Amino acid sequence: MALITISGYPCSGKTRRAHQIKAALERRLEDPSYAGPQLKVVIVSDDTLNISRDAYKDSRSEKPARGALFTAMQRAMGQDTILIVDAMNYIKGFRYQMYCAAREQRLRVCTVYVVATQDLVKEWNISRTDGKPYVQETLDNLLMRFEEPSSMVRWDSPLITVPWLDEDIPADDIWKAVTEGNVKPPNAGTQAVPKAPTDALRALEATTTAMVAAIMAEQAASGGLGGPVTLSLPDDVKTSVALPARSITLSELQRTKRQFVAVNKKAITLGTTEKGALDWSEGSIAQKFAAYIEENIRP
């Protein structure tokens, strides 16, 4: 349904805002006047994943921490869920990655920027009562590296800013963003590439080898008259191919087979070059190879 990305300095009050947003959305979803789909509001955060504040002290520990957050976010996404990601999300590249994941799932997106001054967050970090303060050196480093969200870029838009002085969140704006905002379809950069089945290489090699043998047998029986012929392959697969009116040598067929296998092997190992046009079944491979032979064997 929607992804709400919380962004802001460490100790700026993001978790309090996330729970305010959750409560406000749930009130509206439970209101008798609400006639939309049944939705749940879920928060994913470092705390829900038991990620320590010490994970942000260096890049070696921070990278797997962000990976765990991203994986949990992907698992929680759904058309029946308004997902709130309560974390610093201070790297614009990471926010873009989250935006791409949301587009792939066809979710609405919204960024809530929790604003507080650096002096305030340092003061609030010292006065934390939950026993989870940041080490001062880590906090200073995070403040220096923070990349502020911008409404000028698509992955931070729509951007809703919540200053530390405000007692409540702009619930109307957030509700409108997650229920009425545009749903952008996946593009080439965000769409998952179709993958070939695990036995595609075996099917490709076995089917093309069987077709070469069947063509040689057909030529031996007909004396190389050529024309349209129907080849019977293993597993009751049949395909038609138009042969030239001459005897095709085994070396010609083997060379053509190697070229065809090389082109399609690359498609299998890299995902696909045809966006699913070849379904990798024996029948489809046979038809493709027959067309390839007709195009590449000289008359």
Tab-separated table of C-alpha atoms in Angstrom:
chain	number	residue	atom	x	y	z
A	1	MET	CA	0.000	0.000	0.000
A	2	ALA	CA	2.559	2.591	1.144
A	3	LEU	CA	6.052	3.181	2.488
A	4	ILE	CA	6.757	6.014	4.940
A	5	THR	CA	10.468	6.692	5.316
A	6	ILE	CA	11.469	8.503	8.503
A	7	SER	CA	14.680	10.508	8.225
A	8	GLY	CA	16.514	12.735	10.682
A	9	TYR	CA	19.461	13.149	13.005
A	10	PRO	CA	20.066	10.445	15.628
A	11	CYS	CA	18.184	11.256	18.872
A	12	SER	CA	15.998	13.826	17.056
A	13	GLY	CA	12.719	12.208	18.152
A	14	LYS	CA	12.118	9.962	15.107
A	15	THR	CA	10.712	7.050	17.109
A	16	ARG	CA	8.214	9.315	18.907
A	17	ARG	CA	7.097	10.698	15.549
A	18	ALA	CA	6.847	7.196	14.059
A	19	HIS	CA	4.506	6.108	16.855
A	20	GLN	CA	2.479	9.307	16.476
A	21	ILE	CA	2.096	8.558	12.764
A	22	LYS	CA	1.116	4.942	13.473
A	23	ALA	CA	-1.508	5.983	16.026
A	24	ALA	CA	-2.941	8.679	13.735
A	25	LEU	CA	-3.199	6.312	10.763
A	26	GLU	CA	-4.784	3.538	12.830
A	27	ARG	CA	-7.409	5.956	14.171
A	28	ARG	CA	-8.389	6.876	10.626
A	29	LEU	CA	-8.424	3.256	9.462
A	30	GLU	CA	-10.738	2.336	12.350
A	31	ASP	CA	-13.049	5.312	11.815
A	32	PRO	CA	-16.562	4.187	10.740
A	33	SER	CA	-16.457	6.672	7.866
A	34	TYR	CA	-13.395	4.985	6.331
A	35	ALA	CA	-14.488	2.878	3.346
A	36	GLY	CA	-11.126	1.850	1.917
A	37	PRO	CA	-9.295	-1.490	2.033
A	38	GLN	CA	-8.384	-3.170	5.304
A	39	LEU	CA	-4.844	-2.101	6.139
A	40	LYS	CA	-2.355	-2.610	8.933
A	41	VAL	CA	0.305	-0.142	10.066
A	42	VAL	CA	3.728	-1.646	10.778
A	43	ILE	CA	6.922	-0.054	12.127
A	44	VAL	CA	10.347	-1.473	11.254
A	45	SER	CA	13.293	0.035	13.124
A	46	ASP	CA	16.724	-0.698	14.534
A	47	ASP	CA	15.059	-1.360	17.881
A	48	THR	CA	12.558	-3.886	16.484
A	49	LEU	CA	15.521	-5.662	14.827
A	50	ASN	CA	17.717	-5.419	17.966
A	51	ILE	CA	20.409	-3.495	16.074
A	52	SER	CA	22.815	-1.918	18.541
A	53	ARG	CA	23.809	1.757	18.408
A	54	ASP	CA	27.395	0.476	18.255
A	55	ALA	CA	26.688	-0.783	14.721
A	56	TYR	CA	27.142	2.786	13.491
A	57	LYS	CA	30.605	3.290	14.914
A	58	ASP	CA	32.325	2.150	11.690
A	59	SER	CA	31.437	1.171	8.126
A	60	ARG	CA	32.222	-2.520	8.616
A	61	SER	CA	29.462	-2.968	11.175
A	62	GLU	CA	27.130	-0.338	9.723
A	63	LYS	CA	26.796	-1.985	6.301
A	64	PRO	CA	25.295	-5.281	7.595
A	65	ALA	CA	23.046	-3.272	9.937
A	66	ARG	CA	21.609	-1.335	6.986
A	67	GLY	CA	21.314	-4.599	5.073
A	68	ALA	CA	19.265	-6.145	7.888
A	69	LEU	CA	16.995	-3.091	7.967
A	70	PHE	CA	16.499	-3.200	4.187
A	71	THR	CA	15.732	-6.934	4.219
A	72	ALA	CA	13.183	-6.518	7.019
A	73	MET	CA	11.604	-3.634	5.111
A	74	GLN	CA	11.237	-5.758	1.976
A	75	ARG	CA	9.624	-8.578	3.956
A	76	ALA	CA	7.129	-6.217	5.580
A	77	MET	CA	6.061	-4.493	2.342
A	78	GLY	CA	2.646	-5.385	0.979
A	79	GLN	CA	-0.535	-4.091	-0.579
A	80	ASP	CA	-2.278	-4.524	2.797
A	81	THR	CA	0.383	-2.657	4.786
A	82	ILE	CA	1.383	0.930	5.529
A	83	LEU	CA	5.030	0.461	6.450
A	84	ILE	CA	6.913	3.009	8.553
A	85	VAL	CA	10.709	2.661	8.464
A	86	ASP	CA	11.909	4.328	11.661
A	87	ALA	CA	15.650	4.852	11.191
A	88	MET	CA	18.086	7.679	10.477
A	89	ASN	CA	18.034	6.883	6.745
A	90	TYR	CA	20.669	9.563	6.473
A	91	ILE	CA	22.304	8.359	3.236
A	92	LYS	CA	20.478	9.535	0.119
A	93	GLY	CA	21.653	6.465	-1.803
A	94	PHE	CA	19.995	4.210	0.773
A	95	ARG	CA	16.767	6.228	0.598
A	96	TYR	CA	16.866	5.809	-3.188
A	97	GLN	CA	17.309	2.062	-2.765
A	98	MET	CA	14.247	1.961	-0.518
A	99	TYR	CA	12.316	4.063	-3.042
A	100	CYS	CA	13.187	1.603	-5.827
A	101	ALA	CA	12.029	-1.337	-3.698
A	102	ALA	CA	8.727	0.458	-3.066
A	103	ARG	CA	8.241	1.163	-6.782
A	104	GLU	CA	8.872	-2.477	-7.572
A	105	GLN	CA	6.046	-3.378	-5.163
A	106	ARG	CA	3.858	-0.569	-6.608
A	107	LEU	CA	3.587	1.219	-3.266
A	108	ARG	CA	2.956	4.877	-2.572
A	109	VAL	CA	5.888	6.615	-0.923
A	110	CYS	CA	6.316	9.439	1.560
A	111	THR	CA	9.333	10.830	3.441
A	112	VAL	CA	8.912	12.394	6.883
A	113	TYR	CA	11.886	14.546	7.871
A	114	VAL	CA	12.141	14.935	11.654
A	115	VAL	CA	14.041	18.192	12.213
A	116	ALA	CA	16.075	19.126	15.278
A	117	THR	CA	19.231	21.155	15.813
A	118	GLN	CA	22.573	19.466	16.397
A	119	ASP	CA	22.860	21.017	19.856
A	120	LEU	CA	19.479	19.588	20.823
A	121	VAL	CA	20.203	16.059	19.624
A	122	LYS	CA	23.507	16.059	21.522
A	123	GLU	CA	21.650	17.147	24.653
A	124	TRP	CA	18.903	14.562	24.126
A	125	ASN	CA	21.482	11.829	23.538
A	126	ILE	CA	23.074	12.501	26.922
A	127	SER	CA	19.702	12.542	28.698
A	128	ARG	CA	18.335	9.320	27.176
A	129	THR	CA	16.631	7.101	29.747
A	130	ASP	CA	16.441	3.912	27.680
A	131	GLY	CA	20.120	3.057	28.164
A	132	LYS	CA	20.841	3.292	24.442
A	133	PRO	CA	22.824	6.483	23.903
A	134	TYR	CA	25.317	6.929	21.086
A	135	VAL	CA	28.996	7.242	21.885
A	136	GLN	CA	29.838	10.941	21.412
A	137	GLU	CA	32.374	10.202	18.669
A	138	THR	CA	29.820	8.097	16.763
A	139	LEU	CA	27.149	10.767	17.144
A	140	ASP	CA	29.460	13.502	15.850
A	141	ASN	CA	30.390	11.351	12.861
A	142	LEU	CA	26.736	10.644	12.011
A	143	LEU	CA	25.809	14.313	12.262
A	144	MET	CA	28.621	15.226	9.898
A	145	ARG	CA	27.648	12.552	7.347
A	146	PHE	CA	23.900	13.236	7.388
A	147	GLU	CA	22.481	13.933	3.904
A	148	GLU	CA	19.339	16.010	4.273
A	149	PRO	CA	16.231	14.924	2.328
A	150	SER	CA	15.110	17.207	-0.483
A	151	SER	CA	11.704	17.668	-2.061
A	152	MET	CA	13.521	18.330	-5.354
A	153	VAL	CA	14.413	14.630	-5.828
A	154	ARG	CA	11.809	12.008	-6.601
A	155	TRP	CA	12.892	9.479	-3.964
A	156	ASP	CA	12.346	11.964	-1.104
A	157	SER	CA	9.078	13.268	-2.506
A	158	PRO	CA	6.517	14.017	-1.178
A	159	LEU	CA	8.596	15.385	1.699
A	160	ILE	CA	6.831	16.271	4.956
A	161	THR	CA	8.897	18.173	7.517
A	162	VAL	CA	8.167	17.916	11.253
A	163	PRO	CA	10.105	20.476	13.398
A	164	TRP	CA	11.015	19.644	16.997
A	165	LEU	CA	8.785	22.508	18.176
A	166	ASP	CA	5.590	20.846	16.881
A	167	GLU	CA	3.721	18.770	19.434
A	168	ASP	CA	1.936	16.690	16.809
A	169	ILE	CA	2.534	15.477	13.266
A	170	PRO	CA	0.747	16.780	10.121
A	171	ALA	CA	-1.553	13.776	10.011
A	172	ASP	CA	-3.703	15.121	7.148
A	173	ASP	CA	-0.708	15.502	4.836
A	174	ILE	CA	0.643	12.046	5.663
A	175	TRP	CA	-2.773	10.409	5.259
A	176	LYS	CA	-3.222	12.049	1.861
A	177	ALA	CA	0.244	10.935	0.721
A	178	VAL	CA	-0.279	7.267	1.646
A	179	THR	CA	-3.873	6.973	0.412
A	180	GLU	CA	-4.093	9.349	-2.549
A	181	GLY	CA	-0.514	9.742	-3.765
A	182	ASN	CA	0.557	8.595	-7.207
A	183	VAL	CA	1.627	4.973	-7.576
A	184	LYS	CA	4.585	5.001	-9.947
A	185	PRO	CA	5.048	1.795	-11.968
A	186	PRO	CA	8.399	-0.007	-11.958
A	187	ASN	CA	10.829	1.146	-14.635
A	188	ALA	CA	13.816	-0.587	-16.175
A	189	GLY	CA	15.943	0.359	-13.191
A	190	THR	CA	13.545	-0.982	-10.550
A	191	GLN	CA	11.827	-3.912	-12.259
A	192	ALA	CA	12.984	-7.386	-11.367
A	193	VAL	CA	14.658	-9.209	-14.251
A	194	PRO	CA	12.969	-12.524	-15.113
A	195	LYS	CA	15.192	-15.462	-14.269
A	196	ALA	CA	15.587	-18.667	-16.264
A	197	PRO	CA	14.782	-21.991	-14.518
A	198	THR	CA	17.679	-23.949	-13.037
A	199	ASP	CA	17.523	-26.648	-15.746
A	200	ALA	CA	17.503	-24.173	-18.667
A	201	LEU	CA	21.125	-24.862	-19.664
A	202	ARG	CA	20.513	-28.595	-19.723
A	203	ALA	CA	17.338	-28.178	-21.787
A	204	LEU	CA	19.115	-25.840	-24.221
A	205	GLU	CA	22.008	-28.253	-24.834
A	206	ALA	CA	19.880	-31.401	-24.959
A	207	THR	CA	17.218	-29.967	-27.307
A	208	THR	CA	19.667	-28.473	-29.806
A	209	THR	CA	21.752	-31.672	-29.836
A	210	ALA	CA	18.615	-33.751	-30.486
A	211	MET	CA	17.588	-31.413	-33.341
A	212	VAL	CA	20.997	-31.713	-35.031
A	213	ALA	CA	20.714	-35.521	-34.873
A	214	ALA	CA	17.114	-35.449	-36.144
A	215	ILE	CA	18.034	-33.195	-39.100
A	216	MET	CA	20.923	-35.457	-40.093
A	217	ALA	CA	18.626	-38.493	-39.899
A	218	GLU	CA	15.946	-36.730	-41.957
A	219	GLN	CA	18.478	-35.805	-44.650
A	220	ALA	CA	19.750	-39.363	-44.825
A	221	ALA	CA	16.207	-40.645	-45.324
A	222	SER	CA	15.140	-38.043	-47.907
A	223	GLY	CA	18.396	-37.734	-49.813
A	224	GLY	CA	18.754	-34.028	-49.033
A	225	LEU	CA	15.627	-32.859	-50.897
A	226	GLY	CA	15.053	-30.076	-48.361
A	227	GLY	CA	11.810	-28.220	-47.776
A	228	PRO	CA	9.618	-28.195	-44.649
A	229	VAL	CA	10.140	-31.199	-42.398
A	230	THR	CA	8.748	-32.161	-39.004
A	231	LEU	CA	11.278	-33.313	-36.461
A	232	SER	CA	10.350	-35.674	-33.626
A	233	LEU	CA	12.376	-35.018	-30.496
A	234	PRO	CA	12.483	-36.672	-27.054
A	235	ASP	CA	9.622	-36.097	-24.589
A	236	ASP	CA	7.102	-36.012	-27.496
A	237	VAL	CA	8.367	-32.617	-28.669
A	238	LYS	CA	7.777	-31.881	-32.350
A	239	THR	CA	8.913	-28.905	-34.383
A	240	SER	CA	9.002	-27.918	-38.031
A	241	VAL	CA	11.971	-26.497	-39.902
A	242	ALA	CA	12.451	-25.510	-43.558
A	243	LEU	CA	15.701	-27.034	-44.850
A	244	PRO	CA	17.546	-25.890	-47.997
A	245	ALA	CA	17.422	-28.101	-51.087
A	246	ARG	CA	20.870	-29.562	-50.489
A	247	SER	CA	22.662	-31.721	-47.967
A	248	ILE	CA	23.640	-29.768	-44.892
A	249	THR	CA	26.918	-30.985	-43.430
A	250	LEU	CA	27.245	-31.991	-39.815
A	251	SER	CA	29.941	-29.343	-39.313
A	252	GLU	CA	27.506	-26.631	-40.516
A	253	LEU	CA	24.846	-27.761	-38.071
A	254	GLN	CA	27.319	-28.065	-35.213
A	255	ARG	CA	28.657	-24.558	-35.857
A	256	THR	CA	25.122	-23.123	-36.001
A	257	LYS	CA	24.231	-24.979	-32.811
A	258	ARG	CA	27.277	-23.601	-30.977
A	259	GLN	CA	26.375	-20.046	-32.033
A	260	PHE	CA	22.747	-20.462	-30.908
A	261	VAL	CA	23.755	-22.002	-27.571
A	262	ALA	CA	26.326	-19.255	-26.911
A	263	VAL	CA	23.784	-16.469	-27.480
A	264	ASN	CA	21.131	-18.047	-25.288
A	265	LYS	CA	23.542	-19.274	-22.622
A	266	LYS	CA	24.423	-15.645	-21.969
A	267	ALA	CA	20.722	-14.843	-21.652
A	268	ILE	CA	20.313	-17.625	-19.099
A	269	THR	CA	23.301	-16.713	-16.927
A	270	LEU	CA	22.608	-12.953	-16.923
A	271	GLY	CA	18.828	-13.252	-16.454
A	272	THR	CA	17.424	-12.843	-19.956
A	273	THR	CA	18.025	-10.653	-22.965
A	274	GLU	CA	14.501	-11.158	-24.214
A	275	LYS	CA	12.513	-10.199	-21.097
A	276	GLY	CA	10.869	-13.604	-20.909
A	277	ALA	CA	10.208	-14.053	-24.660
A	278	LEU	CA	11.916	-17.457	-24.474
A	279	ASP	CA	10.277	-19.594	-21.802
A	280	TRP	CA	13.119	-22.180	-21.810
A	281	SER	CA	10.852	-25.185	-22.315
A	282	GLU	CA	12.029	-27.830	-24.806
A	283	GLY	CA	9.263	-26.900	-27.270
A	284	SER	CA	10.107	-23.191	-27.181
A	285	ILE	CA	13.840	-23.860	-27.534
A	286	ALA	CA	13.162	-26.150	-30.514
A	287	GLN	CA	11.076	-23.476	-32.271
A	288	LYS	CA	13.729	-20.824	-31.668
A	289	PHE	CA	16.514	-23.074	-32.912
A	290	ALA	CA	14.495	-23.990	-36.009
A	291	ALA	CA	14.049	-20.298	-36.835
A	292	TYR	CA	17.756	-19.710	-36.192
A	293	ILE	CA	18.694	-22.525	-38.591
A	294	GLU	CA	16.442	-21.148	-41.321
A	295	GLU	CA	18.045	-17.701	-40.955
A	296	ASN	CA	21.671	-18.810	-40.736
A	297	ILE	CA	22.061	-21.904	-42.943
A	298	ARG	CA	22.766	-20.765	-46.476
A	299	PRO	CA	20.393	-22.131	-49.208
